[in-house]
Coordinates of C-alpha atoms in Angstrom, one line a residue:
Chain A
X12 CA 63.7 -151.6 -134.7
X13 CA 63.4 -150.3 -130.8
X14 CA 63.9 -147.1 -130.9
X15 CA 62.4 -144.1 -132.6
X16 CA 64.7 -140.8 -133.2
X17 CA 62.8 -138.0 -134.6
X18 CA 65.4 -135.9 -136.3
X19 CA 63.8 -131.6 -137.1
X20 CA 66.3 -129.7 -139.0
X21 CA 65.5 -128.0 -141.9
X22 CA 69.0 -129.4 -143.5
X23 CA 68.9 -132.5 -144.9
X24 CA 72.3 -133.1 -144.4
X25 CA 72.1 -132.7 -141.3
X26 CA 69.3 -135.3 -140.8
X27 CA 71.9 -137.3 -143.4
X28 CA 74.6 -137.2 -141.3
X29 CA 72.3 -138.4 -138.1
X30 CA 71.8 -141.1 -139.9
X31 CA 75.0 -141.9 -140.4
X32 CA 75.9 -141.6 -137.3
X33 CA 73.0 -144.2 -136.1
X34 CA 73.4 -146.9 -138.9
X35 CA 75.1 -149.3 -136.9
X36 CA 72.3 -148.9 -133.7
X37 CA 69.1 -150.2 -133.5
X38 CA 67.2 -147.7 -134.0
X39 CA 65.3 -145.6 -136.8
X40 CA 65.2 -142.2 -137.7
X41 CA 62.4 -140.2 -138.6
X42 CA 62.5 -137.0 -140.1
X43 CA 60.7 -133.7 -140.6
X44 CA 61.9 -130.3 -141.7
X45 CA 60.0 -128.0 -139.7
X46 CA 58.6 -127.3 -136.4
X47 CA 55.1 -128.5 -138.2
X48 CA 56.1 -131.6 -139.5
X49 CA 58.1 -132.4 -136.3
X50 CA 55.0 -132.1 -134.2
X51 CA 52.5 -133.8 -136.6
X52 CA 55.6 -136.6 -137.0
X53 CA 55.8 -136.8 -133.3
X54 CA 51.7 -137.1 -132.7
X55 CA 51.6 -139.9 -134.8
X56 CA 54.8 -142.2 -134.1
X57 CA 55.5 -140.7 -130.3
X58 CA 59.3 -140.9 -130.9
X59 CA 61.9 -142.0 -127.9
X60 CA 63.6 -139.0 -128.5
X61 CA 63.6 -135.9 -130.7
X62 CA 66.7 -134.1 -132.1
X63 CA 65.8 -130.5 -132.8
X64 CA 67.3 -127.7 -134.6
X65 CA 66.3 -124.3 -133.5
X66 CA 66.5 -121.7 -137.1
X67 CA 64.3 -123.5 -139.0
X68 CA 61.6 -121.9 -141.2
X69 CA 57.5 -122.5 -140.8
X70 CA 57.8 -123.2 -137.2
X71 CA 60.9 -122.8 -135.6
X72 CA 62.5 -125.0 -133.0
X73 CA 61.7 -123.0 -129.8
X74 CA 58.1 -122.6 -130.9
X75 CA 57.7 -126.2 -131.4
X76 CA 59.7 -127.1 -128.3
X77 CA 57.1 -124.9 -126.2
X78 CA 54.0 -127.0 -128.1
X79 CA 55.6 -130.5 -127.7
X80 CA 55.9 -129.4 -123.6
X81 CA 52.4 -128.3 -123.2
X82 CA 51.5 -131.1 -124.6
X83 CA 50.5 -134.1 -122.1
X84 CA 50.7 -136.4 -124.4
X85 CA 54.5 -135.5 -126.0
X86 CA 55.9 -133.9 -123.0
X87 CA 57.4 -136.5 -121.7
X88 CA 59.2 -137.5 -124.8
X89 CA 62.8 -136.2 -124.2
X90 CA 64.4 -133.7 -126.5
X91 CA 68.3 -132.8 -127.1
X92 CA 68.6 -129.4 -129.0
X93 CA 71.1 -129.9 -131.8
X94 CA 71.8 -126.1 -133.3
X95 CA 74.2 -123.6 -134.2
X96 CA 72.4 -121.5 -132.1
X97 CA 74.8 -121.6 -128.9
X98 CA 75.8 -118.2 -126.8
X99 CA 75.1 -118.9 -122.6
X100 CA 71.7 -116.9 -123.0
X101 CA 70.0 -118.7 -125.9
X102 CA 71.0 -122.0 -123.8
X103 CA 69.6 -120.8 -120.9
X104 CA 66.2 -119.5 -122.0
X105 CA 65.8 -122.8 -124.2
X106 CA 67.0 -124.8 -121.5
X107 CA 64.4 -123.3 -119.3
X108 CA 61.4 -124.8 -121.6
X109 CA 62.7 -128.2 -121.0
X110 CA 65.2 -129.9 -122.7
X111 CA 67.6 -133.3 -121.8
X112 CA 70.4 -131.9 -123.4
X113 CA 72.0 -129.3 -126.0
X114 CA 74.5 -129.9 -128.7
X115 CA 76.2 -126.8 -130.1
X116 CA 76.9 -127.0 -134.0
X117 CA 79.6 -128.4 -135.3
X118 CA 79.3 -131.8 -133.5
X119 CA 81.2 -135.0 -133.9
X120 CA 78.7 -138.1 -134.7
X121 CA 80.6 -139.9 -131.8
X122 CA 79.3 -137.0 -129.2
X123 CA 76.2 -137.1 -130.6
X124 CA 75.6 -141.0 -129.8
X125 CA 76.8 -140.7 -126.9
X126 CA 74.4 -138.1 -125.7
X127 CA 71.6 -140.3 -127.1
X128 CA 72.9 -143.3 -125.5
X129 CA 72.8 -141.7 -122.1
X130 CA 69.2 -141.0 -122.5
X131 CA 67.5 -144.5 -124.6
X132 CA 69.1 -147.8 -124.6
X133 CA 71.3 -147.9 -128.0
X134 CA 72.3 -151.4 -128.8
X135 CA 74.5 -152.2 -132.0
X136 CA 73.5 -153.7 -134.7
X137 CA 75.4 -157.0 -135.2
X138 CA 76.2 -158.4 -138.8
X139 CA 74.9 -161.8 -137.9
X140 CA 71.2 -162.3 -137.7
X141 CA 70.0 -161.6 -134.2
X142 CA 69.4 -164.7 -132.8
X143 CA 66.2 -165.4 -131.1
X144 CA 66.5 -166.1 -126.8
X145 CA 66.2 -169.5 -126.2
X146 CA 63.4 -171.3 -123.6
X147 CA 66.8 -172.1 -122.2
X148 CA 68.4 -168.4 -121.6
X149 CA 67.8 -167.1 -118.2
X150 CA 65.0 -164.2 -117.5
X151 CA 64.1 -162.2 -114.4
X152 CA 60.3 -161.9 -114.3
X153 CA 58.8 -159.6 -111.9
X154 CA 55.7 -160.7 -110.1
X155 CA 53.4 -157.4 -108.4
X156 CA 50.8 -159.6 -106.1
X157 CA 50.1 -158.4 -102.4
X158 CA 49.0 -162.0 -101.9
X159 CA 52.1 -164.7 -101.0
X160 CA 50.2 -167.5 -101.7
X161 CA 50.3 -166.6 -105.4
X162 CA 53.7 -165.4 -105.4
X163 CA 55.1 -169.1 -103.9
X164 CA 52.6 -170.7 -106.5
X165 CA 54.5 -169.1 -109.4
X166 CA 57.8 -169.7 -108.1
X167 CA 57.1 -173.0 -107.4
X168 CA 55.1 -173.7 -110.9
X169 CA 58.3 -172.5 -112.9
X170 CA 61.5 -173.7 -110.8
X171 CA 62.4 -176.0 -113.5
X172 CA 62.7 -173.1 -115.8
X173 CA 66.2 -171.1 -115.8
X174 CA 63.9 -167.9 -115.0
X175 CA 64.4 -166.3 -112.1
X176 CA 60.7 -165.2 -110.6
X177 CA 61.1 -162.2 -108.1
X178 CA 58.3 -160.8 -106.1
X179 CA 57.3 -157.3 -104.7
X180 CA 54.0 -156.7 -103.3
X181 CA 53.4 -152.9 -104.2
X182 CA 53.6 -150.6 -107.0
X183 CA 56.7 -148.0 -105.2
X184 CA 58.9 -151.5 -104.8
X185 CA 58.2 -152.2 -108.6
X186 CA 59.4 -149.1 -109.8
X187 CA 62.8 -149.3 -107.5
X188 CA 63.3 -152.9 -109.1
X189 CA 62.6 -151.8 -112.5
X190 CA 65.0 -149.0 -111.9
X191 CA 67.8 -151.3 -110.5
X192 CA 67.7 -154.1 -112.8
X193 CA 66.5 -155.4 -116.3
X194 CA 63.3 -157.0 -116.1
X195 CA 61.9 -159.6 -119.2
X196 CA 58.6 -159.6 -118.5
X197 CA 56.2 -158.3 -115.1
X198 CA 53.4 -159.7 -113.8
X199 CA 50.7 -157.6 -112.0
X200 CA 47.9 -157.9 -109.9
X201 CA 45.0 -156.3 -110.6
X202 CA 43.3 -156.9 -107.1
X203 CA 46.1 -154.7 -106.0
X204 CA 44.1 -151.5 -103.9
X205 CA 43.4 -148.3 -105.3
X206 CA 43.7 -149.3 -108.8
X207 CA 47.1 -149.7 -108.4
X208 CA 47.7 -152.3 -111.4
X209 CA 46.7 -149.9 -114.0
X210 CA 48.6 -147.0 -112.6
X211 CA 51.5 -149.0 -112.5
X212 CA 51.4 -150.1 -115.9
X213 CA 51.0 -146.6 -117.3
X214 CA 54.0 -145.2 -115.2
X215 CA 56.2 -148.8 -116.6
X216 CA 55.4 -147.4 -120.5
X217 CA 56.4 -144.0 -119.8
X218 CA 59.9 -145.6 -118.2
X219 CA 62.3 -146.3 -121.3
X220 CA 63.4 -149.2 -119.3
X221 CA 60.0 -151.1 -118.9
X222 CA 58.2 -149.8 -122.2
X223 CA 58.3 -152.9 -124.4
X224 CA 58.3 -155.3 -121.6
X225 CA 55.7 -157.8 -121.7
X226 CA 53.3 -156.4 -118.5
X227 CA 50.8 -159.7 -117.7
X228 CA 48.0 -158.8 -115.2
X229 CA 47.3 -161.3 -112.8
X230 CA 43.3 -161.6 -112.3
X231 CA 40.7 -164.0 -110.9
X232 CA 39.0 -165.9 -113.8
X233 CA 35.5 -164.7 -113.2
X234 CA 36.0 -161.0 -112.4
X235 CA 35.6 -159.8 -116.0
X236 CA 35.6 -156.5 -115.7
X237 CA 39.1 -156.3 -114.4
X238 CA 40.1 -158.3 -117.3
X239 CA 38.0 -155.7 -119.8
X240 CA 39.8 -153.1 -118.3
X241 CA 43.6 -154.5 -118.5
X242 CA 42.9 -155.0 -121.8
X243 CA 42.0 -151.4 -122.4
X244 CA 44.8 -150.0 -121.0
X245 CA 47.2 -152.1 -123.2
X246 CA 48.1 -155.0 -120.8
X247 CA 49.7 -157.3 -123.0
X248 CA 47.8 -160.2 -121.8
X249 CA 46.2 -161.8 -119.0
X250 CA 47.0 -164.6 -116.4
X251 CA 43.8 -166.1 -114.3
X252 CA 44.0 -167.4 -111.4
X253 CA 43.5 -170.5 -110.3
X254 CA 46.9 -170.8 -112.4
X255 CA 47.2 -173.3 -114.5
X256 CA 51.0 -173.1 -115.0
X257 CA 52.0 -175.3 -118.7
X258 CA 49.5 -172.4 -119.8
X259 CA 51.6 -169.7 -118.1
X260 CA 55.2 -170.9 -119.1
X261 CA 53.9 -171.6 -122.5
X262 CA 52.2 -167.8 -122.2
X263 CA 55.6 -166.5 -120.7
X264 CA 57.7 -168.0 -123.3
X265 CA 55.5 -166.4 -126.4
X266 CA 55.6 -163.0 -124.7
X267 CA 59.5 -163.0 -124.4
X268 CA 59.4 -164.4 -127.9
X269 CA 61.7 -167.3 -126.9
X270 CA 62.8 -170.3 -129.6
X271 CA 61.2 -173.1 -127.7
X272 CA 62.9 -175.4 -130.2
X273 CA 65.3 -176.8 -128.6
X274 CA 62.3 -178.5 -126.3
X275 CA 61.5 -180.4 -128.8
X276 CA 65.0 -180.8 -132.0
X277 CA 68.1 -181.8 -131.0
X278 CA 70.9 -183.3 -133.4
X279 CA 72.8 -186.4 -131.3
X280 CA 75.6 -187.4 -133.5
X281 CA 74.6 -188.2 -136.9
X282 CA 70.9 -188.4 -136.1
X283 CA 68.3 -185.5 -135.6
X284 CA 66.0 -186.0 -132.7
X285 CA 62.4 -184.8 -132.4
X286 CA 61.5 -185.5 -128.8
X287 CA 57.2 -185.0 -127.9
X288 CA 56.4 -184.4 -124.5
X289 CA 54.0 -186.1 -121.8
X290 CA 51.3 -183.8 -122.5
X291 CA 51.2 -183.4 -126.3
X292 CA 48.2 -180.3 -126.0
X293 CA 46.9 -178.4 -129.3
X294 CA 49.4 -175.6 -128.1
X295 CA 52.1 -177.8 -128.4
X296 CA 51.1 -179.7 -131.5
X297 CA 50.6 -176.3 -133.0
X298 CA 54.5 -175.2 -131.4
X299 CA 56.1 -178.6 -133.6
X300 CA 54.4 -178.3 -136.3
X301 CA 55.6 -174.2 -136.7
X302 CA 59.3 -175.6 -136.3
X303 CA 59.3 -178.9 -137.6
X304 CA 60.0 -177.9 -141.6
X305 CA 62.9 -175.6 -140.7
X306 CA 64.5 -178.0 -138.1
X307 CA 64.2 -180.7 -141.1
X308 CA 65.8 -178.8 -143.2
X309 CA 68.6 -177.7 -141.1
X310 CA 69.1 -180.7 -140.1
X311 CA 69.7 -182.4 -144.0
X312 CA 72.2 -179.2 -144.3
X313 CA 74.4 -179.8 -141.8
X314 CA 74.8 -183.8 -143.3
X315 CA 72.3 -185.4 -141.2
X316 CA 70.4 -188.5 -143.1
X317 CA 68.6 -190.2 -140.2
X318 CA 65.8 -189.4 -137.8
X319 CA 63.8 -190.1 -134.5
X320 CA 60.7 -189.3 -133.6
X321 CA 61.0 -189.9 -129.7
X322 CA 57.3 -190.9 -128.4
X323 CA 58.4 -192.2 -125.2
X324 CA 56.8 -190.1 -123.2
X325 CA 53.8 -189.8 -124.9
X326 CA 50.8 -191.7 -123.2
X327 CA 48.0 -190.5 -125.3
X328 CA 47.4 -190.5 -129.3
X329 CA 44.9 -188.0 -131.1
X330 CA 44.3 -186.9 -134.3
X331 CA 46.2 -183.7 -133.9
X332 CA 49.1 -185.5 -133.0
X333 CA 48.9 -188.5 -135.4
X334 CA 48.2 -185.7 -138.0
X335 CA 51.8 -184.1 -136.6
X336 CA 53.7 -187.2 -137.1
X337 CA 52.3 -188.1 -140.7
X338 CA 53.7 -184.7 -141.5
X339 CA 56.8 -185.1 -140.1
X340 CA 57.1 -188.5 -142.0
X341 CA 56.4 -186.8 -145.3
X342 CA 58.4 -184.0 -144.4
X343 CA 61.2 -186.2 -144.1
X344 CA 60.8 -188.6 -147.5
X345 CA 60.9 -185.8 -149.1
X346 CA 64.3 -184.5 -148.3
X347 CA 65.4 -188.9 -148.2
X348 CA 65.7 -188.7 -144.3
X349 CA 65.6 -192.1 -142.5
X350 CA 63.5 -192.3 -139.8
X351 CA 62.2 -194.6 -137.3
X352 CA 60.4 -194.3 -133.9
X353 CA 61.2 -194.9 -130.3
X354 CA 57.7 -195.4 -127.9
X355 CA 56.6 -197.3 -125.3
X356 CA 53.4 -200.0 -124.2
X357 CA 50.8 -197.5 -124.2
X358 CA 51.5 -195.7 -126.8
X359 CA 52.0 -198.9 -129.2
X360 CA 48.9 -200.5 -128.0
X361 CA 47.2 -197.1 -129.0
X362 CA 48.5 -196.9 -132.1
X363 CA 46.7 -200.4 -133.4
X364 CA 43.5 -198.5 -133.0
X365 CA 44.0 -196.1 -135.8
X366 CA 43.9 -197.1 -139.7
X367 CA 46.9 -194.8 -139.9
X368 CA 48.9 -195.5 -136.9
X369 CA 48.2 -199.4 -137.4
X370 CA 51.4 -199.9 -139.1
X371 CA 53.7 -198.4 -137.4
X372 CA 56.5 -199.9 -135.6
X373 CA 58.1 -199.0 -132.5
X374 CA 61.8 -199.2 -130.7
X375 CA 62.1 -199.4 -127.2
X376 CA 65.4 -196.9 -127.1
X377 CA 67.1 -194.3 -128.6
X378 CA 69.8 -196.7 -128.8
X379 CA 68.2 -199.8 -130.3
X380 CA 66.7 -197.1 -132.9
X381 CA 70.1 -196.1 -133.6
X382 CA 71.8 -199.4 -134.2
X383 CA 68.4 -200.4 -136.6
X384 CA 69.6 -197.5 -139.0
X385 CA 72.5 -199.6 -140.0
X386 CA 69.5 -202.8 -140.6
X387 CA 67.4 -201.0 -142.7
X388 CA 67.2 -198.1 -144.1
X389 CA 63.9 -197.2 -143.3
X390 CA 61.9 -198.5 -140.2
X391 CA 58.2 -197.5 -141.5
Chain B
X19 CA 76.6 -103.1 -123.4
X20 CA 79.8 -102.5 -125.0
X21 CA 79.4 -100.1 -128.3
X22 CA 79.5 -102.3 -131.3
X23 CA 82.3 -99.4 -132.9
X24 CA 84.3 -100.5 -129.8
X25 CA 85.3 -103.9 -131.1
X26 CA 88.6 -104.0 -132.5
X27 CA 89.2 -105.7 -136.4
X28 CA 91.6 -108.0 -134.4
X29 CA 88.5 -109.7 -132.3
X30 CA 86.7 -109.9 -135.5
X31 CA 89.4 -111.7 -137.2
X32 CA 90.4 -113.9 -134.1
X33 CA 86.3 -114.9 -133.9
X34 CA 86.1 -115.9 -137.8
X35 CA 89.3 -117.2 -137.8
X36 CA 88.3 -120.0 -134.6
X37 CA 84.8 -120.3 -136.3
X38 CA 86.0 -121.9 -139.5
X39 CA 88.6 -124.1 -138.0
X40 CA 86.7 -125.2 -135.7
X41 CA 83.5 -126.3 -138.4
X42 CA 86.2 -127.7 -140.7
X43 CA 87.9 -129.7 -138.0
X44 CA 85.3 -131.1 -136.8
X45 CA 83.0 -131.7 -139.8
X46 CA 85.2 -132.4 -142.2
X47 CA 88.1 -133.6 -140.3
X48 CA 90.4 -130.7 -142.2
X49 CA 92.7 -128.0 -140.7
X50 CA 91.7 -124.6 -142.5
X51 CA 94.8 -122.4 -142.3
X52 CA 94.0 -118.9 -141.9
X53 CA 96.2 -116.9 -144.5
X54 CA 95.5 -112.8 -144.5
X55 CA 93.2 -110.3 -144.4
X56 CA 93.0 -108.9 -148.2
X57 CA 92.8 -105.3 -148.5
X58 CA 92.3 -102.6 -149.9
X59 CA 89.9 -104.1 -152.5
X60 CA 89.8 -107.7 -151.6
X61 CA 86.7 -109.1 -154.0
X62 CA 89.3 -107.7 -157.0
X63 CA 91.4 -110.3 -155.9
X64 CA 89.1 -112.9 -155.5
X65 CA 89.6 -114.1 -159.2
X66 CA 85.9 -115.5 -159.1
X67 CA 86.0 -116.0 -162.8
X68 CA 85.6 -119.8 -162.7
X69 CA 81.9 -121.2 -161.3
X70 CA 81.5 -121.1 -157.2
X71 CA 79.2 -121.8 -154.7
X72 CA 78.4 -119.0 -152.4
X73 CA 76.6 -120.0 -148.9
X74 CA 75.3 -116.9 -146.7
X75 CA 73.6 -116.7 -143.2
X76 CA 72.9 -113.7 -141.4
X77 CA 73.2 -112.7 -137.8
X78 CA 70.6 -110.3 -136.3
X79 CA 70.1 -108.4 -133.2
X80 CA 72.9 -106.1 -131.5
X81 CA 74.9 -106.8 -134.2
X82 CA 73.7 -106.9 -137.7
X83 CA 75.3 -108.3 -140.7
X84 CA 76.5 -111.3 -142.6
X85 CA 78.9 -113.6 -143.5
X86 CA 79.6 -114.9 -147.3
X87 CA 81.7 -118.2 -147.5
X88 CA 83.2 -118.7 -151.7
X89 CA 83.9 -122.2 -152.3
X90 CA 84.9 -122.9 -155.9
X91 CA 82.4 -126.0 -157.3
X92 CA 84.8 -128.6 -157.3
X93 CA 85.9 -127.8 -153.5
X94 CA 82.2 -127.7 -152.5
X95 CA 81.3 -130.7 -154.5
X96 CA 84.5 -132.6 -152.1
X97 CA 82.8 -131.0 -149.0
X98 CA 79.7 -131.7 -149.9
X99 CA 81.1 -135.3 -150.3
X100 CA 83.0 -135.8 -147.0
X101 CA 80.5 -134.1 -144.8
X102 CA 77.7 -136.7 -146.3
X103 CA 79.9 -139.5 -145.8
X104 CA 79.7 -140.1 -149.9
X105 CA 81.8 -141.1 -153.1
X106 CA 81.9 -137.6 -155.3
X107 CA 80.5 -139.7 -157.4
X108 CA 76.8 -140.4 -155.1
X109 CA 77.1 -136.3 -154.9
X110 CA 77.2 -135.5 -158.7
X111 CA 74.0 -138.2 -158.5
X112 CA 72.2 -136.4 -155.8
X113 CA 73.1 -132.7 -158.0
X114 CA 73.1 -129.9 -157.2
X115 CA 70.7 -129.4 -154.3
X116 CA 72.9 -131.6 -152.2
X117 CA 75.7 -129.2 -152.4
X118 CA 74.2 -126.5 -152.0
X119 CA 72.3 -127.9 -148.8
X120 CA 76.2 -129.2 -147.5
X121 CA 77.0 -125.9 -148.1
X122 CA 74.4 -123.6 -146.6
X123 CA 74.3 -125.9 -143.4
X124 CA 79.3 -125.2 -143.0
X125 CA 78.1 -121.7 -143.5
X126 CA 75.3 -121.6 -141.0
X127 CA 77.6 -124.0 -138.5
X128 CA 80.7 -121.0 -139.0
X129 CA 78.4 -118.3 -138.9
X130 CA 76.3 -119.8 -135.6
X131 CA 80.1 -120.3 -134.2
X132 CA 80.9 -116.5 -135.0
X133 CA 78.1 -115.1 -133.6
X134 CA 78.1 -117.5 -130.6
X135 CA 81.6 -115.8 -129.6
X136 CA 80.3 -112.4 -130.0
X137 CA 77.0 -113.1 -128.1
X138 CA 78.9 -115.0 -125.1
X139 CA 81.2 -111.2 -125.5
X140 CA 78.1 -109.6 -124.7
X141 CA 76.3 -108.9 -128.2
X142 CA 73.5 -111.3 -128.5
X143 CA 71.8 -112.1 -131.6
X144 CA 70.6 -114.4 -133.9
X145 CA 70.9 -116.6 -137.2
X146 CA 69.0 -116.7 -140.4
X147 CA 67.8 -119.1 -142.5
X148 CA 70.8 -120.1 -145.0
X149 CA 70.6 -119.1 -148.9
X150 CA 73.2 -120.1 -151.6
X151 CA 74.3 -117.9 -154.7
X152 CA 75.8 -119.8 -157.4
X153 CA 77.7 -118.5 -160.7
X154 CA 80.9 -117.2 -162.9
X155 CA 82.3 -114.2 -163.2
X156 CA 80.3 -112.1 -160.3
X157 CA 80.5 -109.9 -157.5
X158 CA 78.3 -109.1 -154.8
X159 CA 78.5 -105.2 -153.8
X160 CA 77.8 -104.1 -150.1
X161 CA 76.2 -100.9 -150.1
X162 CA 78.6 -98.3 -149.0
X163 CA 77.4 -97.4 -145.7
X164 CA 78.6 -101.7 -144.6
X165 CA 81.5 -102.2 -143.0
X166 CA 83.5 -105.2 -145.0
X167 CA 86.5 -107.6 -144.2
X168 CA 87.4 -110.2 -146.4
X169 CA 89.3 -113.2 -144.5
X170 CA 90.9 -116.2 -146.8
X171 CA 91.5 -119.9 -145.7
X172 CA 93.4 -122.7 -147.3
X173 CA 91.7 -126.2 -146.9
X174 CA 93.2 -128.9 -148.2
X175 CA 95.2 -126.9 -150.7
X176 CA 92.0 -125.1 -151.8
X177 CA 91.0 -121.6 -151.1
X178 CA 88.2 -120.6 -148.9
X179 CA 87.2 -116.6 -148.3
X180 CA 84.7 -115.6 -145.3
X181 CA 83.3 -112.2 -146.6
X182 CA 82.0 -110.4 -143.1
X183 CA 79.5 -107.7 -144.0
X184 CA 78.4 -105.5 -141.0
X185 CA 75.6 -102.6 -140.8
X186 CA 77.1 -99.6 -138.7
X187 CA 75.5 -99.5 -135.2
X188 CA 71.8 -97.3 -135.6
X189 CA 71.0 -98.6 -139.2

């Protein structure tokens, strides 16, 4: 769920029929009955929008509208009056205490959505399972750095990805960009003068637009008290500079929650692929591994019966990664998949230095492993 | 401000009448066709000897008074039904207290309409918190001082009667 709707009426079929009217939006609905239990409700889950009757008993709806605005921290939550209570004077007066919009009783649910849409994001809910962004979708990140150097490092470090990386150098620029277009994730210096990185941030979480965005802060490795700080105002995590940048993609990725799958499983033909990089690192070890039952298994579901584990570009062997493939092996006897394994010089001469890895057999190509399937049925 | 005495049965009728086609309209998605005013003694005639739900809000300030909407059970029960978006059957689960919520919150969506129209006319005022009366064989008796009109609806072949109550201006 994204959004929060705090629904105050003292009618619960009126909050019944809100509901109804946001079942098929992403979005939840909280309710309360009363001016007290909206505010309390509100305190504690600081809802994206409130819906709020005005005759209500305990606490009535212009009493709680005046507490919610002299409130700093609820004030800025926006609220649509939704009551019987209509006539140009009631309006105005309630109007005057700050409101986004008001609904006059009766009400069609179709209004009523679209009033909310105009105000948070509403996205249907699909009936298939919302599938996950692939490392392969594109993405506008937003890099806030006053220094060009780091800028043209970043866009240079990730110009093999499909993201798009666009720089502004101060916080008035960011807040234009975030208004003009969607972002996917912002990156922001905290060198930036005047404490500008932190003051940016809050203003971005206030902004319906930018408040779930992934908000990295860009900061020098040794300056620890920058870092301390980002952390405590909610940065949702931190890049160091110097960059290292298979850290930062692989931090990028995680943060947008992207399926990096498809790096690493593909299904040519009849045969499922898993393909390891150059650089097998403990991050991506740990990445396979999370992936590589589920990929199995879709794989033996759509009909595929043979496997290979592509090594080719693999130039070192360690136990994380031997200890990857011996569970991919197993994974695969037990569901009868055929495998074999494509690798090259280095690799195989590493492999005869292991107890476990002794054994194994290597082809040269995908293709010669694909033409020893019909040899054997099993190449280990 | 105009004299509450100075507003004409015909502007009272005209303002209930849009109130409670508007609420059934739009809530329920049923035309409520507006049928006579019953007089001399309309409650005689109301023939409330069968089990109804009674819903009741008030409006206070220039004006003062309120409204009683009679649905018989059944009716409410398909009301309650529609307006929830639910099989009668889900409302018979839920019992009684759904209805009777259904109900109060039509009657407190007319009576907000009413009053709206008479506030925008230049009489402001405001609602109160809705209450339900349920029973057989009853009548409820304004004291003799209230001014009464009784207004009846058909909705969906089914009767409806708005029962305006009004205090006379300085009481």
């Amino acid at each position: 769920m994204r959004y929060k709707i705090l629904s105050v009426d003292d009618s619960k079929t009126v909050r019944i029929i809100i509901k109804k009217a946001f079942k098929n939006y992403d979005c939840e609905i909280l309710e309360a009955s009363n001016g007290v239990e909206g505010l309390a409700l509100a305190t504690k889950e600081n809802p994206d929008l409130i819906l709020l009757d005005v005759t209500m008993p305990v606490m009535d709806g212009v009493e709680m509208l005046t507490k919610l605005k002299s409130d700093p921290a609820l004030k800025a939550i926006p609220v649509i009056m939704l009551t019987a209570e209509g006539g140009k004077d009631n309006v105005l007066k309630i109007a005057k205490i700050g409101v986004r919009d008001y609904i006059v009783k009766p009400f069609k649910e179709d209004l009523l959505v679209q009033k909310v849409g105009r105000i948070i994001d509403l996205k249907p809910i699909t009936d298939a399972p919302a599938k996950a962004k692939s490392i392969f979708d594109p993405a506008t990140i937003l890099v806030v750095e006053d220094k060009p150097a780091i800028l043209a490092q970043i866009q240079d470090g990730l110009k093999h990805t499909p993201w798009q990386v666009q720089g502004v150098t101060t916080t008035g620029e960011a807040i234009d960009f975030t208004g003009r277009s969607p972002v996917d994730l912002m990156m922001i210096s905290l060198s930036l003068p005047d404490d500008a990185a932190c003051t940016l941030f809050r203003v971005l979480r206030t902004n319906l637009k930018t408040k779930y965005t992934p908000i990295f802060g860009l900061v020098v490795k040794t300056d620890t008290a920058a870092q301390q700080q980002a952390q405590q105002v909610g940065f949702t995590g931190l890049v160091t500079k110097p960059l290292d940048m298979p850290e930062l993609e692989s931090k990028i990725a995680k943060a947008m929650n992207l399926d990096t799958s498809e790096r690493y499983f593909l299904c040519d033909g009849e045969m499922f692929i898993m393909k390891l990089p150059e650089a097998c690192t403990p991050g991506v070890v740990n990445e396979v591994s999370t992936y590589l039952k589920g990929k199995v298994a879709d794989a033996v579901n759509s009909g595929i019966n043979k496997a290979v584990f592509d090594l080719h570009e693999v130039k070192r062997l360690d136990m994380s990664l031997i200890k990857l493939l011996l569970t991919a092996m197993q994974t695969c006897r037990e569901v009868a998949l055929q495998f074999t394994l494509v690798g090259g010089g280095t690799l195989v001469a590493e492999c005869k230095g292991y107890e476990d890895t002794r054994g194994w057999q290597f082809h040269e190509t995908i293709d010669i492993a694909r033409q020893s399937f019909s040899k054997t049925p099993a190449a280990v | 401000m105009p004299a509450t005495q100075d507003i004409p049965d015909a502007v009272f009728e005209e303002t209930i009448t849009k109130a409670v086609k508007e609420v059934f309209s739009t809530m329920l998605g049923q035309p409520a066709i507006y049928q006579a005013v019953t007089a001399p003694n309309p409650l005689d005639s109301l023939a409330l000897d069968h089990a109804h739900v009674v819903g009741t809000v008030g409006f206070i300030g220039s004006l003062n008074g309120l409204i009683y909407l009679y649905l018989d059970v059944k009716f409410a029960e398909q009301c309650a039904a529609n307006l929830l978006g639910m099989s009668a059957a889900e409302v018979a689960d839920l019992g009684d207290e759904a209805v009777n919520d259904a109900i109060g919150e039509l009657t407190n969506m007319t009576v907000g309409t009413f009053k709206n129209q008479l506030s925008d006319r230049g009489f402001p005022c405001k609602l109160t918190i809705p209450s339900i009366l349920r029973g057989t064989n009853f009548s409820i008796e304004p004291i003799s001082s209230a001014t009464r009109r009784v207004y009846r609806f058909e909705i969906a072949g089914q009767p409806l009667i708005a029962d305006l109550l009004m205090q006379p201006p300085g009481e």
